[in-house]
mmCIF file of C-alpha atoms in Angstrom:
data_model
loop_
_atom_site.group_PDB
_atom_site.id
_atom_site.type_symbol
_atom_site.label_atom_id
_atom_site.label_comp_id
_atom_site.label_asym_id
_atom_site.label_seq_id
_atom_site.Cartn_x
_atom_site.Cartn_y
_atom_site.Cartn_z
ATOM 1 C CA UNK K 1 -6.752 -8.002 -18.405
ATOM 2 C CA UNK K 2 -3.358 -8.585 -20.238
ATOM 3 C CA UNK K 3 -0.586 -10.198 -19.047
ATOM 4 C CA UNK K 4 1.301 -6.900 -17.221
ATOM 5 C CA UNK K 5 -1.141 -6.751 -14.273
ATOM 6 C CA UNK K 6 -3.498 -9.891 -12.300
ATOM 7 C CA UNK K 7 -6.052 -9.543 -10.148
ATOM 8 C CA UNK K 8 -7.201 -12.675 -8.055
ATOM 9 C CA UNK K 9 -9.334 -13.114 -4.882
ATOM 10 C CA UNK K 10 -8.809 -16.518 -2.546
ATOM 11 C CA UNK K 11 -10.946 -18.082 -0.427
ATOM 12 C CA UNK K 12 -10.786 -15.965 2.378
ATOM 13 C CA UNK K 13 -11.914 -12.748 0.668
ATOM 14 C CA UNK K 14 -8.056 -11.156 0.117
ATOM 15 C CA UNK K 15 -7.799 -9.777 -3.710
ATOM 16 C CA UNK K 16 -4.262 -9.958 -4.658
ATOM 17 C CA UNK K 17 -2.576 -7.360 -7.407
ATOM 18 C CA UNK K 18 0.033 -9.334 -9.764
ATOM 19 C CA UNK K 19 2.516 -7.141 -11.681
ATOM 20 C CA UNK K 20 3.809 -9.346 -14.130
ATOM 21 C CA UNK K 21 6.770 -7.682 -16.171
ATOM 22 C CA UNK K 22 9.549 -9.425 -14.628
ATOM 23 C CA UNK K 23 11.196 -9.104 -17.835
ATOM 24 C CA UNK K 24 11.171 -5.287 -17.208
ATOM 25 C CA UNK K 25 11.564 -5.209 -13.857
ATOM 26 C CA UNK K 26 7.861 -4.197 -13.496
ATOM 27 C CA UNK K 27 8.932 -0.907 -14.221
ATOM 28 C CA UNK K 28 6.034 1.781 -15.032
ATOM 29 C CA UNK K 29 4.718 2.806 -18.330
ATOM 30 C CA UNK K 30 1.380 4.280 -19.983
ATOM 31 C CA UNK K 31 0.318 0.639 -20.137
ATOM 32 C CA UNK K 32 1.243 -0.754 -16.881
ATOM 33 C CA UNK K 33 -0.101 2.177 -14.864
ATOM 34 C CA UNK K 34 -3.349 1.980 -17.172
ATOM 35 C CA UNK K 35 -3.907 -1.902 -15.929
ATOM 36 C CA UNK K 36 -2.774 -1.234 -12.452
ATOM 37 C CA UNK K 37 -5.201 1.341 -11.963
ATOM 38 C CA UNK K 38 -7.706 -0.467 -13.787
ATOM 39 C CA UNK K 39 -6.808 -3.441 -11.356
ATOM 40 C CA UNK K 40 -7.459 -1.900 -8.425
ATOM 41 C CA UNK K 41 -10.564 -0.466 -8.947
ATOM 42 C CA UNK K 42 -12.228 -3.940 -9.809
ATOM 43 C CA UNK K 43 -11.124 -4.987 -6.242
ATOM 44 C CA UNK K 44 -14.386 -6.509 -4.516
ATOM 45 C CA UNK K 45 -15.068 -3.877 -1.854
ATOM 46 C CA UNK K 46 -15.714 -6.753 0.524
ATOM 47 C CA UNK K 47 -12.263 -7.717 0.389
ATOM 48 C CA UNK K 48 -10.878 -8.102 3.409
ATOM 49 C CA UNK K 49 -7.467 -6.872 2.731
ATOM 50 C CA UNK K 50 -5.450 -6.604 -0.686
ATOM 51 C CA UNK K 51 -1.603 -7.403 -1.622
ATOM 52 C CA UNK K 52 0.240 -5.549 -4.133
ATOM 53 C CA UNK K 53 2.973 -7.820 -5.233
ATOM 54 C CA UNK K 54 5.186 -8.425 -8.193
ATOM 55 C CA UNK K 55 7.067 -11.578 -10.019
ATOM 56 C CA UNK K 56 10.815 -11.840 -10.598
ATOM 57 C CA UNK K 57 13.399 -10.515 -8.241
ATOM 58 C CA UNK K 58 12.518 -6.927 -8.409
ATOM 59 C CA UNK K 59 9.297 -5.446 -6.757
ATOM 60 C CA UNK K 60 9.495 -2.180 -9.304
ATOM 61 C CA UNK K 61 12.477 -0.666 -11.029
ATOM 62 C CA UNK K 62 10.634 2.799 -10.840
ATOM 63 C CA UNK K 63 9.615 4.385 -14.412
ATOM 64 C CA UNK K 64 10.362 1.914 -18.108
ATOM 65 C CA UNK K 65 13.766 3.346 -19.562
ATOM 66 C CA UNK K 66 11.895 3.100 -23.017
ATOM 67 C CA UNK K 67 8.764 5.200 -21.885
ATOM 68 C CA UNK K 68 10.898 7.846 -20.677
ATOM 69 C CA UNK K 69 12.858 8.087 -23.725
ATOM 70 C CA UNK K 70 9.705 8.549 -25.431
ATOM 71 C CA UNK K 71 8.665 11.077 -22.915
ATOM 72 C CA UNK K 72 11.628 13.189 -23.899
ATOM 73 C CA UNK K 73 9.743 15.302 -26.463
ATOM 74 C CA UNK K 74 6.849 15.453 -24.509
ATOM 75 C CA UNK K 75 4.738 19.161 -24.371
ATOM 76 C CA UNK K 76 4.117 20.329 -20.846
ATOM 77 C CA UNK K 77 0.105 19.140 -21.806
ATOM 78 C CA UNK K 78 1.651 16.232 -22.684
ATOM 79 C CA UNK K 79 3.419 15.957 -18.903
ATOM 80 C CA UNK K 80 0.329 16.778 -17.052
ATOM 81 C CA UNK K 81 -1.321 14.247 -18.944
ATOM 82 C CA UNK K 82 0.687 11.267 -18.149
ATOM 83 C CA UNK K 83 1.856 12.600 -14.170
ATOM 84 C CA UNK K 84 -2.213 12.870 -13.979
ATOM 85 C CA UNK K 85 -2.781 8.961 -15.068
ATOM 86 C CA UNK K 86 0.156 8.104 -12.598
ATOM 87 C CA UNK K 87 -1.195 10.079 -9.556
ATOM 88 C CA UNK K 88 -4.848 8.365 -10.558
ATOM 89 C CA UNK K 89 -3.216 5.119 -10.135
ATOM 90 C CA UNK K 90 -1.795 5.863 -5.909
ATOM 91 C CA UNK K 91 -4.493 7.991 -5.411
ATOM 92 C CA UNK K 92 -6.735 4.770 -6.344
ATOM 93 C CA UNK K 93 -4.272 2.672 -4.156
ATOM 94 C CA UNK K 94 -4.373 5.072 -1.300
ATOM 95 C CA UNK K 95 -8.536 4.703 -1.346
ATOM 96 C CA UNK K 96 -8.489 1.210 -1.279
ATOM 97 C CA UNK K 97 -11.036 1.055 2.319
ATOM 98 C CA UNK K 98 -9.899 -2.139 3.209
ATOM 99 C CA UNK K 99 -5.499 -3.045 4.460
ATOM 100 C CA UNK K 100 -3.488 -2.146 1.644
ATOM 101 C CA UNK K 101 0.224 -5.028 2.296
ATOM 102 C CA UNK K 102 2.892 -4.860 0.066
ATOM 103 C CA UNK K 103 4.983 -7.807 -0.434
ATOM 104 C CA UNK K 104 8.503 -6.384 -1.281
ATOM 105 C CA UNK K 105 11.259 -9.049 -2.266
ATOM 106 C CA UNK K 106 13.052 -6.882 -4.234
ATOM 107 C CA UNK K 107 14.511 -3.361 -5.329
ATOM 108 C CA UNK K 108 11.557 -1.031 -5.249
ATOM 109 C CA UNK K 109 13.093 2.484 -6.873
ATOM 110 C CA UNK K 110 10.847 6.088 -7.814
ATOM 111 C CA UNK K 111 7.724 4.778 -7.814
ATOM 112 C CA UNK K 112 8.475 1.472 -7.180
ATOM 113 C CA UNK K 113 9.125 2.722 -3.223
ATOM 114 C CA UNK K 114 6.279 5.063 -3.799
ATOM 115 C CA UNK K 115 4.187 2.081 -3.449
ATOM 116 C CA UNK K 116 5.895 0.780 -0.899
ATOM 117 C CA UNK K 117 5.149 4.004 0.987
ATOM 118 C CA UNK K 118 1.454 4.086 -0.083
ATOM 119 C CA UNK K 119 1.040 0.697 1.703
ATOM 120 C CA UNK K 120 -0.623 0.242 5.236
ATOM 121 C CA UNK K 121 1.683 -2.559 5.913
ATOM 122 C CA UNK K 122 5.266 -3.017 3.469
ATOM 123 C CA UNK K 123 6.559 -6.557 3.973
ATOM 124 C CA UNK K 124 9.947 -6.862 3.090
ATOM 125 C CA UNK K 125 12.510 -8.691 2.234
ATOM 126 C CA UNK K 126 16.421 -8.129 3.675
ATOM 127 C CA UNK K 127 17.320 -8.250 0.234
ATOM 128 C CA UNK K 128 15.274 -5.209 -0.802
ATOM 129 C CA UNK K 129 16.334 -2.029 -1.271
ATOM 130 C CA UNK K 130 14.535 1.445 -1.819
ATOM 131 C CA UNK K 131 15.654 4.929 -3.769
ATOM 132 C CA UNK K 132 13.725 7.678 -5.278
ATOM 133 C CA UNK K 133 15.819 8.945 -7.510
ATOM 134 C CA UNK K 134 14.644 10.951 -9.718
ATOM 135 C CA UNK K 135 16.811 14.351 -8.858
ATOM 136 C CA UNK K 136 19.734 12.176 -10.293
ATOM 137 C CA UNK K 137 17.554 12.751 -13.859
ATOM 138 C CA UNK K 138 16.944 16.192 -13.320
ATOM 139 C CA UNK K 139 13.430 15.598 -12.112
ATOM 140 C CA UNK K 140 11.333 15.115 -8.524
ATOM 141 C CA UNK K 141 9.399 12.663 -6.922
ATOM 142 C CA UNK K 142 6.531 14.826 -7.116
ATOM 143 C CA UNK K 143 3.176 12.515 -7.441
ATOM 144 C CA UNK K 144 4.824 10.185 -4.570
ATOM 145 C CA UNK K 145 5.900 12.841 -2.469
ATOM 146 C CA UNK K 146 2.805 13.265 -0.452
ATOM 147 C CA UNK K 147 2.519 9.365 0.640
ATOM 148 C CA UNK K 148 6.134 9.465 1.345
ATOM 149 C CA UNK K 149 5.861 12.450 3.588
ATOM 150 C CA UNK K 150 3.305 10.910 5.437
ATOM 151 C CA UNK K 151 4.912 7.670 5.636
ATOM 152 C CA UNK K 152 8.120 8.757 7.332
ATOM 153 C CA UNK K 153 8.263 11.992 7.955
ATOM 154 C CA UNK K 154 9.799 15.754 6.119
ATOM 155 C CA UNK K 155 12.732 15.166 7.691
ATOM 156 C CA UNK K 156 13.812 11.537 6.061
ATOM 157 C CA UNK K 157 11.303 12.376 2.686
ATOM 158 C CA UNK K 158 13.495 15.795 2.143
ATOM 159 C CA UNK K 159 17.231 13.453 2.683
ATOM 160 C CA UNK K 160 16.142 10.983 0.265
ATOM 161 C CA UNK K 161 14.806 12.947 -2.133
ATOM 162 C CA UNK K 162 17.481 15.539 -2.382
ATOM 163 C CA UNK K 163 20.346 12.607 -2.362
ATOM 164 C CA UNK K 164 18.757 10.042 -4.435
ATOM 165 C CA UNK K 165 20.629 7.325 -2.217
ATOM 166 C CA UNK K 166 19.804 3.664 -2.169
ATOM 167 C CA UNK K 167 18.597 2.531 1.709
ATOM 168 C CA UNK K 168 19.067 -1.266 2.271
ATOM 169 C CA UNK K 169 15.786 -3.026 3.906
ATOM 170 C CA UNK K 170 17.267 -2.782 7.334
ATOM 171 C CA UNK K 171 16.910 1.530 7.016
ATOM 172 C CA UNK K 172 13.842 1.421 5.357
ATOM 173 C CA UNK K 173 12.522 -0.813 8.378
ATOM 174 C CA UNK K 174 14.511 1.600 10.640
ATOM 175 C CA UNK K 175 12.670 4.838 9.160
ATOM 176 C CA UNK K 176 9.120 3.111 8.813
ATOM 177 C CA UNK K 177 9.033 2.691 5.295
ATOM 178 C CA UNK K 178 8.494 -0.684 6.221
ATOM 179 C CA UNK K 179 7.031 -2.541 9.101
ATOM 180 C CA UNK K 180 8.157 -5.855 8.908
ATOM 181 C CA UNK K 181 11.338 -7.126 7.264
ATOM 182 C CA UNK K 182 12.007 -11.060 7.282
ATOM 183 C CA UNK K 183 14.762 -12.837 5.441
ATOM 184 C CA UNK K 184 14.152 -14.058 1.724
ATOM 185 C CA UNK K 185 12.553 -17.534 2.622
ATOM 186 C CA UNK K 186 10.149 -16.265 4.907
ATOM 187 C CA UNK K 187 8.757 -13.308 2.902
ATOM 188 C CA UNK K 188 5.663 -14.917 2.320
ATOM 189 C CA UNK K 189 4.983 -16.703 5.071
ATOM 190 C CA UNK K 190 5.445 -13.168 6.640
ATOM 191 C CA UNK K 191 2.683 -11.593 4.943
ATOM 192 C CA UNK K 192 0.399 -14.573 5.393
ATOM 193 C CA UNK K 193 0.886 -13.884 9.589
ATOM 194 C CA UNK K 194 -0.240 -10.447 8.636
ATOM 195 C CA UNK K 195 -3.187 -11.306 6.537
ATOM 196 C CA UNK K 196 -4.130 -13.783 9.507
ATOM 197 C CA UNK K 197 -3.609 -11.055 11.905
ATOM 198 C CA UNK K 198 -6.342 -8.439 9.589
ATOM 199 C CA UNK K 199 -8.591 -11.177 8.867
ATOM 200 C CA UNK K 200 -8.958 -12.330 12.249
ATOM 201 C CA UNK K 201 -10.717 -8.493 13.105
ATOM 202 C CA UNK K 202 -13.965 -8.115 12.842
ATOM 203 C CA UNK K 203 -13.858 -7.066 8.535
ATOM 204 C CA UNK K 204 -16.367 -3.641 9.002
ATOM 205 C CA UNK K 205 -13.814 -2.951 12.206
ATOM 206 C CA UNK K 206 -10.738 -3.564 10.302
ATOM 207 C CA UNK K 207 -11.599 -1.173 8.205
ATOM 208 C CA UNK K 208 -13.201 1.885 10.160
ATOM 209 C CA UNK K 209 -9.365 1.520 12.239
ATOM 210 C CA UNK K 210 -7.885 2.226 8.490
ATOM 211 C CA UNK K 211 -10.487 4.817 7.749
ATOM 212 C CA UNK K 212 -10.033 6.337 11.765
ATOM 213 C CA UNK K 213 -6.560 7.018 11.491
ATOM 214 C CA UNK K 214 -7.038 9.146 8.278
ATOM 215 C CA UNK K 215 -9.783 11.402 10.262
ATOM 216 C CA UNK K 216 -7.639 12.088 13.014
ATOM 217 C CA UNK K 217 -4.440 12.335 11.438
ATOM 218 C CA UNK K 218 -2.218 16.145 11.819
ATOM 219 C CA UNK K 219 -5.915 17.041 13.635
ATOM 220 C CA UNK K 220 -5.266 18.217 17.737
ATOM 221 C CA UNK K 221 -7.215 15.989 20.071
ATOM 222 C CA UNK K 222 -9.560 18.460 21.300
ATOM 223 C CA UNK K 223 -10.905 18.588 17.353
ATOM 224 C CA UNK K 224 -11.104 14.797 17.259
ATOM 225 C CA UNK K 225 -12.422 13.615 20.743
ATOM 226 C CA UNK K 226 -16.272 13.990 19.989
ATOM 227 C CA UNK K 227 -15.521 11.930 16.708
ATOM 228 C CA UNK K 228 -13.807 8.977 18.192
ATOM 229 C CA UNK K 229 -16.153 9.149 20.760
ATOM 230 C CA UNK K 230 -19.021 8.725 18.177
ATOM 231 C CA UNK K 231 -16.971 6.261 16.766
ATOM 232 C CA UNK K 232 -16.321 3.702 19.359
ATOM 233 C CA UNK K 233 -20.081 3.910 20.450
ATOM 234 C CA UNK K 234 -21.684 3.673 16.906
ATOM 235 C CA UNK K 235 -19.636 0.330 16.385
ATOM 236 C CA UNK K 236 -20.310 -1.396 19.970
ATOM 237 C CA UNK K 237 -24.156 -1.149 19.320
ATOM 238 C CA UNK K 238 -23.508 -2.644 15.401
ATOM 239 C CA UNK K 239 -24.276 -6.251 14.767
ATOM 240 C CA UNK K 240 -20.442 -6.963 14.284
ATOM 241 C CA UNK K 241 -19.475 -5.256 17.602
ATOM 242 C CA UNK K 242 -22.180 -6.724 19.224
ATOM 243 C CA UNK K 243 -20.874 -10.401 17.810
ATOM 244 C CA UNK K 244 -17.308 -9.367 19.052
ATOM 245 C CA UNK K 245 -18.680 -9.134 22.908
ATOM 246 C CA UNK K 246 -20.374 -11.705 23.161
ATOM 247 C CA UNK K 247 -17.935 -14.307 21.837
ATOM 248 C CA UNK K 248 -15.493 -12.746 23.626
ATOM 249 C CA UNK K 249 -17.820 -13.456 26.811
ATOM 250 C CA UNK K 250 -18.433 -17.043 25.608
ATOM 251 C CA UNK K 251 -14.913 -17.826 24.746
ATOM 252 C CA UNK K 252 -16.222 -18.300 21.552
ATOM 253 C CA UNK K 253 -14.651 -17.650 17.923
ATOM 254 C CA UNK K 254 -16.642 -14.781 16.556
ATOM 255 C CA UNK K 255 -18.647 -15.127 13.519
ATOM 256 C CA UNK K 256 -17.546 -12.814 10.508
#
């Protein structure tokens, strides 16, 4: 992989995602979306969680000034082209089975805070600040949109979309675009309590909880209460729920 994008696992099974543009802001073009994407689907699917992260002071400045200019001319084929290899790229973030953290020490803008919102846990810091701004160039956050919904909500999706406005960390923590929100020096001993907390789950458990919430999500309970119930029972009888119990019982750390 080239320099833009870096994929590394530790010792403890956690693959982090590197963009490396710093120089750019990480902002998005053909190139960077190409490696991210590419990135993420050579995660090891035994990971136990992954973090999308970014050097410099800015997590991502949204879209490359340069690649839109050369977008200007683009044909509608041309558009549908290059929206489709950028809604690839969250779609292949929002599959990711295992926790998806984002460690946000900077502005995150358009897609920038798209990834933010694609994120099962956004770790930021109080100097970050989000925007989707797009309406301010005449255009929407369209491939974003439906992670943003999701993440917090019509109501606060349709306000920032419409006004373009820059939140400061504290709103975006306030509105659930992000869960935790630590001052500067602490941002990454913040995510590492959070990576403790996932890996300390049972990994096939950690994972099913990720995978349950999508099955039952905008679904009434009396659709989803033979499912969970086939859940819970399927994973008590596995070998890592059966592991769980008994060190439990023992007072034991359990083996996984």
């Amino acid at each position: 992989m080239s320099e833009m994008v870096t994929l590394s696992t530790d010792s403890r099974g956690i693959s982090h995602i590197t963009m490396a543009r710093p120089d750019r802001k990480n902002a998005f073009d053909a190139a960077l979306i190409a490696e991210l994407t590419a990135a993420i689907r050579r995660v090891d699917r035994s990971s136990r969680a992954v973090v999308l992260q970014s050097e410099g002071d800015t997590f991502s400045a949204g879209a490359d000034v340069e690649w839109m200019r050369g977008m200007a001319d683009y044909s509608l084929d041309d558009n549908v082209a290059d929206s489709t290899a950028l809604g690839g790229m969250f779609r292949a973030l929002y599959d990711l089975e295992m926790p998806l953290v984002a460690r946000v020490q900077g502005a995150a803008i358009g897609g920038g805070a798209g990834m933010v919102a694609v994120a099962d846990i956004a770790v930021a810091s109080t100097e970050a600040s989000f925007a989707f701004t797009e309406t301010r160039l005449g255009i929407l956050p369209a491939v974003v949109s439906p992670y943003v919904v999701r993440k917090i909500g019509a109501a606060r999706a349709t306000a920032l979309f419409v006004t373009g406005s820059r939140i400061d960390a504290k709103r975006a923590h306030e509105i659930g675009l992000v869960e935790r929100l630590v001052e500067p020096t602490d941002l990454d001993a913040a995510v590492r309590r959070v990576l403790d907390a996932i890996v300390s789950g049972g990994p096939k458990a950690v994972n099913a909880a990720k995978r349950l919430v999508r099955e039952l999500e905008g679904r009434p309970i009396d659709e989803v209460t033979e499912l969970t119930i086939k859940r819970i029972a399927e994973i008590r009888v596995s070998h890592e729920g059966q592991e769980g119990l008994r060190a439990f019982l023992e007072r034991r750390d359990p083996r996984w």
